[in-house]
Coordinates of C-alpha atoms and ligand atoms in Angstrom, one line a residue:
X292 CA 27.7 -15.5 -8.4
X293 CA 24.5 -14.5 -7.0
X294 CA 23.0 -15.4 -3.5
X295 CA 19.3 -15.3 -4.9
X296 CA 17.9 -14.9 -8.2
X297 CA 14.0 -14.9 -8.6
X298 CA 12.6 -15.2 -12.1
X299 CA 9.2 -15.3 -13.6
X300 CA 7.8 -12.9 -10.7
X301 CA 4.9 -9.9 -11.2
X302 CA 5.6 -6.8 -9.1
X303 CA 2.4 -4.6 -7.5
X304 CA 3.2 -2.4 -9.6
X305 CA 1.5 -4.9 -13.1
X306 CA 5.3 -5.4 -14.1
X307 CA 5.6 -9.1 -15.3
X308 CA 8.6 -11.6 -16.2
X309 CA 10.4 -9.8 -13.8
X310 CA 13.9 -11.2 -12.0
X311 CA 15.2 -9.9 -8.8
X312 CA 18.9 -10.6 -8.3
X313 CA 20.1 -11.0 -4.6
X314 CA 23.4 -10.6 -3.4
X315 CA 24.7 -10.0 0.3
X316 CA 21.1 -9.5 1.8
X317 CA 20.6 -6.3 -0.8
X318 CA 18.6 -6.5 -3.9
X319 CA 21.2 -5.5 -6.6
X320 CA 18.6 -5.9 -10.0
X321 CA 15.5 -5.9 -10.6
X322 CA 14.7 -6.2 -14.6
X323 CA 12.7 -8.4 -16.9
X324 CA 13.6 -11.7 -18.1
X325 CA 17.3 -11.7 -16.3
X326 CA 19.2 -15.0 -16.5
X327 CA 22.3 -14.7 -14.1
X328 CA 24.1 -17.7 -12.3
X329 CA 22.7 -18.1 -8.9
X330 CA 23.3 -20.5 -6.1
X331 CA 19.9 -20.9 -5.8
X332 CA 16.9 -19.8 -8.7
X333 CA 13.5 -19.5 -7.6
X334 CA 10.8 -19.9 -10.5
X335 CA 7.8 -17.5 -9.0
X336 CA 5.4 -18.9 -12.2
X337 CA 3.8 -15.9 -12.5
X338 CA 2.8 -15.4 -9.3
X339 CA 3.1 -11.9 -7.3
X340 CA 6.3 -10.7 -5.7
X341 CA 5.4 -8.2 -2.8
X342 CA 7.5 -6.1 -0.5
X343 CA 6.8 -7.1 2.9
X344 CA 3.1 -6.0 4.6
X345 CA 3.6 -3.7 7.1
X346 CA 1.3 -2.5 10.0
X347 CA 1.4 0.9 11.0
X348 CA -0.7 0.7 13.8
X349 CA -0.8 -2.1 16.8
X350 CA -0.6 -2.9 20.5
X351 CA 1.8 -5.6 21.0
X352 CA 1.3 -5.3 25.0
X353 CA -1.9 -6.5 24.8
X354 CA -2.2 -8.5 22.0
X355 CA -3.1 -12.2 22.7
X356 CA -4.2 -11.5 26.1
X357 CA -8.1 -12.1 25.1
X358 CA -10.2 -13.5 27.7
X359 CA -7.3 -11.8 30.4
X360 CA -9.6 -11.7 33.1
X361 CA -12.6 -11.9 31.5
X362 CA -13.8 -11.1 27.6
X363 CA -15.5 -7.7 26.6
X364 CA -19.1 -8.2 27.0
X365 CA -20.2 -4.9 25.7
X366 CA -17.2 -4.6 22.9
X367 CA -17.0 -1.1 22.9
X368 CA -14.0 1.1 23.0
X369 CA -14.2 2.0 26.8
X370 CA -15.1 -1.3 28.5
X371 CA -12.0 -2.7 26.4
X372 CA -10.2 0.2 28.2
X373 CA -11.4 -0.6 31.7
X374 CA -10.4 -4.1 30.9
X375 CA -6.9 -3.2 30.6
X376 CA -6.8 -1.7 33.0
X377 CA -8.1 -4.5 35.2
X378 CA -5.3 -6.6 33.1
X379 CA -2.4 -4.4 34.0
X380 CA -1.9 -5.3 37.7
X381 CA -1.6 -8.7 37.0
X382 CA 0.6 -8.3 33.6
X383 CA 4.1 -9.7 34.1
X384 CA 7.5 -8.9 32.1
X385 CA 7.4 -12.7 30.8
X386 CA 4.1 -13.4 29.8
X387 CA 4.0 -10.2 27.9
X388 CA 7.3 -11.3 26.0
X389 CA 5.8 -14.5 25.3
X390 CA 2.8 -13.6 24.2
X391 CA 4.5 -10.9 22.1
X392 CA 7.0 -12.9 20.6
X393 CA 4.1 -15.7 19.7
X394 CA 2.3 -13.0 17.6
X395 CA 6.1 -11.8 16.0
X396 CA 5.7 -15.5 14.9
X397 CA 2.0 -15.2 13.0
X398 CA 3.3 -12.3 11.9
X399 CA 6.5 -13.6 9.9
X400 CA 5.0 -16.5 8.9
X401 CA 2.2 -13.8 7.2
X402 CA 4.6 -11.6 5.7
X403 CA 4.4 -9.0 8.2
X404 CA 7.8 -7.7 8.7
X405 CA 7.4 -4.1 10.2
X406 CA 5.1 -3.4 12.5
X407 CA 4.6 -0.3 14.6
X408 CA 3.3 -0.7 18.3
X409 CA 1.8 1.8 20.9
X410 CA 3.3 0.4 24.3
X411 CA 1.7 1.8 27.4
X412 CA 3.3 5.0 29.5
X413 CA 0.7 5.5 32.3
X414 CA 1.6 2.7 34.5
X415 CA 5.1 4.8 36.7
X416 CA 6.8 1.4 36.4
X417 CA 7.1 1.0 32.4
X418 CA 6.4 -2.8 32.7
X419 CA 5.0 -3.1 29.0
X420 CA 8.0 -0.5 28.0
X421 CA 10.6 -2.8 29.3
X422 CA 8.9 -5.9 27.9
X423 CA 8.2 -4.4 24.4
X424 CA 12.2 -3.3 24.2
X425 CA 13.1 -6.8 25.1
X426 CA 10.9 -8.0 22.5
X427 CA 12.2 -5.2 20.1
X428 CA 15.7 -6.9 20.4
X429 CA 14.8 -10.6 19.9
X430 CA 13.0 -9.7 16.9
X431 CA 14.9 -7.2 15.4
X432 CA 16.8 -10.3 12.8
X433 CA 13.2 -10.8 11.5
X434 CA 10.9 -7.9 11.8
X435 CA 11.4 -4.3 12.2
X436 CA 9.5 -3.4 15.5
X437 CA 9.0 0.5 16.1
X438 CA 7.6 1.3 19.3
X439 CA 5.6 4.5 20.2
X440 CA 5.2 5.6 23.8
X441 CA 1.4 5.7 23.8
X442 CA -0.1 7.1 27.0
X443 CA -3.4 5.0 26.9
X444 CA -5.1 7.0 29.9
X445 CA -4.3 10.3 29.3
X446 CA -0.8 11.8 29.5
X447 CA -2.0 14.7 31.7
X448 CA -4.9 13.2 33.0
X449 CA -2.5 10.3 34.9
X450 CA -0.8 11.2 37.9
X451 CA 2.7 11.9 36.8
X452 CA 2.0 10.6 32.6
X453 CA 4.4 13.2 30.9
X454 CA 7.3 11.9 33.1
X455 CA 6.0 7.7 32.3
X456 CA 5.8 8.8 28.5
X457 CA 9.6 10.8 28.9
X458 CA 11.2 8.0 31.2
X459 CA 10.0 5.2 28.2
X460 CA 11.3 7.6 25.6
X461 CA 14.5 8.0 27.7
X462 CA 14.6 3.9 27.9
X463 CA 14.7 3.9 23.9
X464 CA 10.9 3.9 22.8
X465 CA 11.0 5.7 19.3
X466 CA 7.9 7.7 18.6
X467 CA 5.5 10.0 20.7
X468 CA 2.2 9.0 21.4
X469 CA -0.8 10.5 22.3
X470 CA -4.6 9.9 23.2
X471 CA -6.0 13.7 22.9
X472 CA -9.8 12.7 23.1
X473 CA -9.0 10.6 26.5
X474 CA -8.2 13.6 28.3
X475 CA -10.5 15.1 30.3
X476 CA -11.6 18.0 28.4
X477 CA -11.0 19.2 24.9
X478 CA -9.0 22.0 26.3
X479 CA -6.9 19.1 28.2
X480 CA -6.9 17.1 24.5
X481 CA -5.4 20.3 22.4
X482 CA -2.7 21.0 24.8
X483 CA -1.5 17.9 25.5
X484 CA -1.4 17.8 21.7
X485 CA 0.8 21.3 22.0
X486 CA 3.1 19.8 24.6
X487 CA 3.9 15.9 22.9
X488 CA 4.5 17.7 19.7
X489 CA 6.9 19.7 21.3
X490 CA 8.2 17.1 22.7
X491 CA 8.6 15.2 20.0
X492 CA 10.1 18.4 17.9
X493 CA 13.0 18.8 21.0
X494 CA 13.8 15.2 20.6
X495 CA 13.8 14.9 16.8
X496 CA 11.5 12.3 16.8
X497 CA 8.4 11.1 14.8
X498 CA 4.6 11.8 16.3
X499 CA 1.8 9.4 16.3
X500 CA -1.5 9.9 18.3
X501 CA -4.6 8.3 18.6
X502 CA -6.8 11.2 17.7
X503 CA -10.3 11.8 17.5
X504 CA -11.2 7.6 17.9
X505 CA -14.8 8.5 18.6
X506 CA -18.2 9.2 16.6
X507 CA -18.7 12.5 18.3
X508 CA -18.3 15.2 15.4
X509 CA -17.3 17.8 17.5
X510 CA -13.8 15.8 18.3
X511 CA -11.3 18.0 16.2
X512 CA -8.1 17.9 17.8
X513 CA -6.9 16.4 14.2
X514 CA -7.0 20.0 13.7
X515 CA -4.4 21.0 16.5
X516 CA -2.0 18.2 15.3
X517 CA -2.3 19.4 11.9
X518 CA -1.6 22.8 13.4
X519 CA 1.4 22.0 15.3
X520 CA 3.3 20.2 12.9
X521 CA 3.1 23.4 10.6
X522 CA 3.9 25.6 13.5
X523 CA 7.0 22.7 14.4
X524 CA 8.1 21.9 11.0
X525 CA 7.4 18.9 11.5
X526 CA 5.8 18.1 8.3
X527 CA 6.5 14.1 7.1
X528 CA 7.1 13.4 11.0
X529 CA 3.5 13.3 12.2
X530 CA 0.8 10.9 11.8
X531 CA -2.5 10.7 13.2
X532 CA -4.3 7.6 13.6
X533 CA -8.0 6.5 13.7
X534 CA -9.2 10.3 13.2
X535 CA -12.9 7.9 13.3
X536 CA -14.7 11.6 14.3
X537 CA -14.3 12.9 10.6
X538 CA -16.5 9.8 9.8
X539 CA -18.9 12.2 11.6
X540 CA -18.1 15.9 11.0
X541 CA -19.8 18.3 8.8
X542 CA -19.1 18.6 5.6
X543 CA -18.3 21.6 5.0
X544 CA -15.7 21.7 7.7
X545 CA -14.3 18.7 6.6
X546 CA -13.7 20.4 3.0
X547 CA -11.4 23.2 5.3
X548 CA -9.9 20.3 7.6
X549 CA -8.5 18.2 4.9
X550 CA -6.4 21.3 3.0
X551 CA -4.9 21.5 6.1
X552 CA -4.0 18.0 7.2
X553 CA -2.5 17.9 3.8
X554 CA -0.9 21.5 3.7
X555 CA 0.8 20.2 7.2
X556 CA 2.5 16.9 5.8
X557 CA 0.3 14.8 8.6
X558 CA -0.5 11.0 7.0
X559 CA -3.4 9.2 8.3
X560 CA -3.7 5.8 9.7
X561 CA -7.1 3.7 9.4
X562 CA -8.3 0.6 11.3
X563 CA -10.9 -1.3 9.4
X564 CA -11.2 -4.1 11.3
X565 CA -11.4 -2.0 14.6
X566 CA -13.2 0.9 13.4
X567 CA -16.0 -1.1 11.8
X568 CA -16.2 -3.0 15.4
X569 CA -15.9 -0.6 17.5
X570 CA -17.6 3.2 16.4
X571 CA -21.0 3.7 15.8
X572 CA -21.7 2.0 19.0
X573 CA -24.3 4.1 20.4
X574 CA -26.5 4.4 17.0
X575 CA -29.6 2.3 16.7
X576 CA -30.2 2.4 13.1
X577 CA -28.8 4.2 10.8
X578 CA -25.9 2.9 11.8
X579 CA -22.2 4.8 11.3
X580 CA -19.3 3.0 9.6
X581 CA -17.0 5.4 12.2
X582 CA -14.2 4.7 9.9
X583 CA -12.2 7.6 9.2
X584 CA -12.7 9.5 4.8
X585 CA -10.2 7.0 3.3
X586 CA -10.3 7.7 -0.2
X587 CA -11.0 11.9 0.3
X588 CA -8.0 11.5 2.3
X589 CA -5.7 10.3 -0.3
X590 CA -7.7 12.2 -2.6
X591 CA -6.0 15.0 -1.2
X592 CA -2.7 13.8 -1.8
X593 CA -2.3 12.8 1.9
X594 CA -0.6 9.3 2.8
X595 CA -3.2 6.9 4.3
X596 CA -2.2 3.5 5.6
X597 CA -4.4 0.8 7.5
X598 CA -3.2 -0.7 10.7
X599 CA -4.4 -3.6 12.5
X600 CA -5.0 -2.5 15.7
X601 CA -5.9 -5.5 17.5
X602 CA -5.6 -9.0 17.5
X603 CA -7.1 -11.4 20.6
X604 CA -7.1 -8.5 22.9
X605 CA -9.3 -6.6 25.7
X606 CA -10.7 -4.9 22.3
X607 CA -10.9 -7.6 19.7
X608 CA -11.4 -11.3 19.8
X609 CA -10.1 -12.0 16.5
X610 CA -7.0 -11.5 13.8
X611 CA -4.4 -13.4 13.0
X612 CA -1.8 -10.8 11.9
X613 CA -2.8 -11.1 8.4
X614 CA -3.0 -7.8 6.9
X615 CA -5.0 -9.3 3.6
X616 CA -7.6 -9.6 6.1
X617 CA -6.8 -5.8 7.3
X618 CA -6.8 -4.5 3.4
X619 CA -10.2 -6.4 2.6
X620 CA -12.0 -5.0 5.1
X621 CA -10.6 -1.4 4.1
X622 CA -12.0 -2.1 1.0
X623 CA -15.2 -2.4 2.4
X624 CA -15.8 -0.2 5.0
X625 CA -14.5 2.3 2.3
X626 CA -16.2 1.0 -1.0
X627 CA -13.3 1.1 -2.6
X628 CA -14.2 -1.4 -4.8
X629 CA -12.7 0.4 -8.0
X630 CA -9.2 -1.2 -9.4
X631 CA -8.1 2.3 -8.4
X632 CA -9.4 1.9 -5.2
X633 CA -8.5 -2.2 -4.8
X634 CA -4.9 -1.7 -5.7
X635 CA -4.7 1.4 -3.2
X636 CA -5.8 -0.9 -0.6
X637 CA -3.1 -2.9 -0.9
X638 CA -0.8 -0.1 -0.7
X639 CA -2.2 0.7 2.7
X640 CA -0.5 -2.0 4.3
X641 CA 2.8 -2.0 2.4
X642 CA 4.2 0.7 0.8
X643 CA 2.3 3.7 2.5
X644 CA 2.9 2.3 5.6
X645 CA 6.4 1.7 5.1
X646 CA 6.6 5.7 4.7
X647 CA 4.5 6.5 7.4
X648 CA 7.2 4.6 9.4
X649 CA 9.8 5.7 7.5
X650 CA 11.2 2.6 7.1
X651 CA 14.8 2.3 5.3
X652 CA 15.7 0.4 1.8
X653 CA 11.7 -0.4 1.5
X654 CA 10.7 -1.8 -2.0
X655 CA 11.7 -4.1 -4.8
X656 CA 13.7 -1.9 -6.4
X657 CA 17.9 -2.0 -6.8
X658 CA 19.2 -1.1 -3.1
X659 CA 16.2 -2.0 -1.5
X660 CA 16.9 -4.8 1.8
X661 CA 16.0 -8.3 -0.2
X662 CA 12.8 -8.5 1.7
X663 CA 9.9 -9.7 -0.3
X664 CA 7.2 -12.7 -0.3
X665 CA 5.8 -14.7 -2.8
X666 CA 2.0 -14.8 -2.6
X667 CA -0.7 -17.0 -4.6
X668 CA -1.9 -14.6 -6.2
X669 CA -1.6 -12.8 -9.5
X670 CA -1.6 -9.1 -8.4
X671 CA -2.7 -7.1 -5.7
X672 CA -6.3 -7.6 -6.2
X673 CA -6.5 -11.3 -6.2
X674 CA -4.1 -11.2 -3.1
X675 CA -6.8 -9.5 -1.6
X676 CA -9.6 -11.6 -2.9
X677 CA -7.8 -14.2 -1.8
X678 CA -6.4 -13.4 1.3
X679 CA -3.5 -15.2 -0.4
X680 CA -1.1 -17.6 0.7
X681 CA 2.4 -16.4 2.0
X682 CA 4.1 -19.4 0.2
X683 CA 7.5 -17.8 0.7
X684 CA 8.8 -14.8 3.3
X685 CA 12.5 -13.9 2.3
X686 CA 14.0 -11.7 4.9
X687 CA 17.3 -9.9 3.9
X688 CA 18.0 -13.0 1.4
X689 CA 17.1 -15.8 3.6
X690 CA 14.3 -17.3 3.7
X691 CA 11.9 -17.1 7.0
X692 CA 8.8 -18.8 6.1
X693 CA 6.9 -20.9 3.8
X694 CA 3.4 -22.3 3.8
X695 CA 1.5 -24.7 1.4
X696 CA -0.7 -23.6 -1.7
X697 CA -4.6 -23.0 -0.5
X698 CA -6.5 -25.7 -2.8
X699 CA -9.2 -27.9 -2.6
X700 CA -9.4 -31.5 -3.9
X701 CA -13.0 -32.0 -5.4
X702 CA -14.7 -35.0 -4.9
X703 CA -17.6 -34.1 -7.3
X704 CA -18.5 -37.1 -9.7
X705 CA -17.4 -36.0 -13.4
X706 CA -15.1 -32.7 -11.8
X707 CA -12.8 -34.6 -9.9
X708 CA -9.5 -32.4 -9.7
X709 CA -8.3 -29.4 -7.9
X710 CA -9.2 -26.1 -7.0
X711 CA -7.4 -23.0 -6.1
X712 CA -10.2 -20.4 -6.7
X713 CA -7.9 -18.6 -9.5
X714 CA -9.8 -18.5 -12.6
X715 CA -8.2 -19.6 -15.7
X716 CA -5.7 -21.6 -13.5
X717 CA -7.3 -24.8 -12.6
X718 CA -5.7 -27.1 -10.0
X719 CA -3.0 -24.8 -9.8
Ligands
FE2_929 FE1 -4.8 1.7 18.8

């Protein structure tokens, strides 16, 4: 007998009737119209069954710390910097765990099950580090945390920053970070981008940097990372996120830069929310989106994912781990307002940037974990529209979350009734 047996579902993909049969934790079919004994049946009516959202790019050090001494007056990029760093001094292993493990908690009740985090190196003592591994582990039954060793002022522009960033990869942080544009010069930027991907390479681990989060054109060190990982084989195993300056560049080096980004495997993580906030800063009017060339990007053949960045933090006041929110505003900032472009949005926070991450048994497919949620929605588009309702979160078979239906009750004399702002499905 089976664990689990979904019928009725629609998969992202615009297959319909489907049934996903559960048993151990793994799914073990997926195929239309199924009827198999179950101890428990779930009737989806319809509605869309999703592999889990996952956010390829976040700070879970900072997050919920907003107002932590004081809020961001200016909200740009580097007074949201400074205030971090007037934060860090008075940071503490267990308010960092708490605060952490309250956003794992938004975050499961959303659907959000992997999540990669940059954790600050610079500080010698690896408080975040230690905190963020702790956190790591009393997650790990419910989301997949995967931490990247992120040295947020510079690794060679701190005193001692590649042995912070080596010591946290030593302690069990997974992925090399970088911030290349943070250094002090562009020679500093390219070769610390030389000497994390060969660090990274040694170590047989994945690469993601903060590169190139700035309006200033001339910011290419995209370029070196794209180099290196051809030079380090690294193809697959390097990602580069923000890349805002090529919001900027010239044309007619971007139509050079891209063959190559592509040519060296590199993906390519967007912030929407952030980017919108935060670039184009020092433009009166006409003012720059700053967000990075989405749909040339993919285009190209190159994996692009959207990350959330920020939520409640020294850099952004708002978010709620929702990355509906996170895909709508990618659909903005980008115009991707094609069903093309809509649906593509919606793989930018699940299945891209389950590859980016390289996340195992991803998918509703036979042998993929049983991780799924059911949202009120129809397909991927409406989910969007909607910012839809998580009404159920499965994790590995079990169930981890469930919220209530969004609808209205309408008062209006002669349409009294329901609403759920789904046409051609009134009141339900
Ligand atoms: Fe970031």
């Amino acid at each position: 007998m089976l664990d689990l047996l979904i019928v009725n579902a629609v998969l992202p993909d615009g297959r319909h009737d489907m049934s996903v049969a559960v048993q151990d934790g793994r799914i073990v079919e997926v195929s239309p119209g199924l009827k198999a004994e179950a101890r428990d049946t779930f009737d989806a009516q319809g509605l869309l069954l999703s592999p889990p959202f996952c956010d390829p790019h976040f700070h879970m050090d900072a997050t919920l710390s907003y107002g932590k001494p004081r809020v961001n007056q200016s909200g740009t990029l580097l007074e949201g910097i400074g205030l971090w760093g007037e934060l860090k001094p008075l940071l503490t292993e267990e308010a960092l765990v708490e605060r952490a493990l309250a956003y794992c908690d938004w975050a499961a009740a959303r659907g959000l099950l992997a999540i990669r985090s940059h954790v600050d190196t610079s500080d010698p003592s690896l408080l975040p580090v230690r905190a963020m591994l702790e956190v790591k582990k009393r997650v790990a039954e419910y989301i997949d945390l995967q931490l990247v060793a992120f040295p947020q002022d510079g690794v060679l522009r701190t005193k001692d920053g590649v042995d912070s960033l080596t010591r946290a990869l030593n302690l069990g942080v997974d992925v090399v970070g970088g911030i290349p544009h943070f250094e002090r010069t562009m020679a500093d930027g390219m070769a610390s981008v030389k000497l994390l991907c060969e660090l990274a390479a040694d170590r047989g681990l994945l690469v993601d940097m903060h590169c190139d989060e700035t309006d200033d054109p001339m910011s290419r060190h995209i370029e070196t990372l794209a180099y290196e990982s051809h030079r380090l084989g690294l193809q697959g195993r390097v990602n580069g996120s923000h890349l805002t300056s090529m919001h900027s560049m010239d044309n007619y080096y971007v139509s050079k830069l891209i063959p190559l980004i592509a040519e060296a495997g590199v993906s390519a993580v967007a912030n929407p929310l952030i980017n919108i906030t935060i670039q184009g800063r020092h433009d009166t009017y006409p003012k720059r989106r700053g967000m990075t060339r989405v749909p040339e990007l993919m285009a190209a053949g190159i994996n692009v994912a959207f990350g959330h960045d920020c939520v409640m933090d020294p850099w952004y006041s708002l978010g709620s781990g929702d990355m509906l929110e996170v895909a709508h505003m990618g659909v903005h900032v980008a115009q991707m307002t094609s069903q093309t472009g809509m649906r593509a949005c919606f793989d930018a926070v699940t299945a891209n940037a389950a590859r980016i991450m390289h996340l195992r048994n991803y998918g509703i497919e036979k042998g993929c974990d049983a991780s799924f949620l059911l949202l009120q929605a129809r397909d991927p588009i409406e989910a969007i529209r909607l910012r839809a309702a998580r009404l159920r979160v499965w994790r590995r078979g079990v169930l981890l979350a469930q919220s209530q239906p969004a609808t209205a009750t309408l008062e209006i004399e002669g349409r009294p009734g329901t609403t759920s702002f789904m046409p051609g499905r009134p009141g339900h």
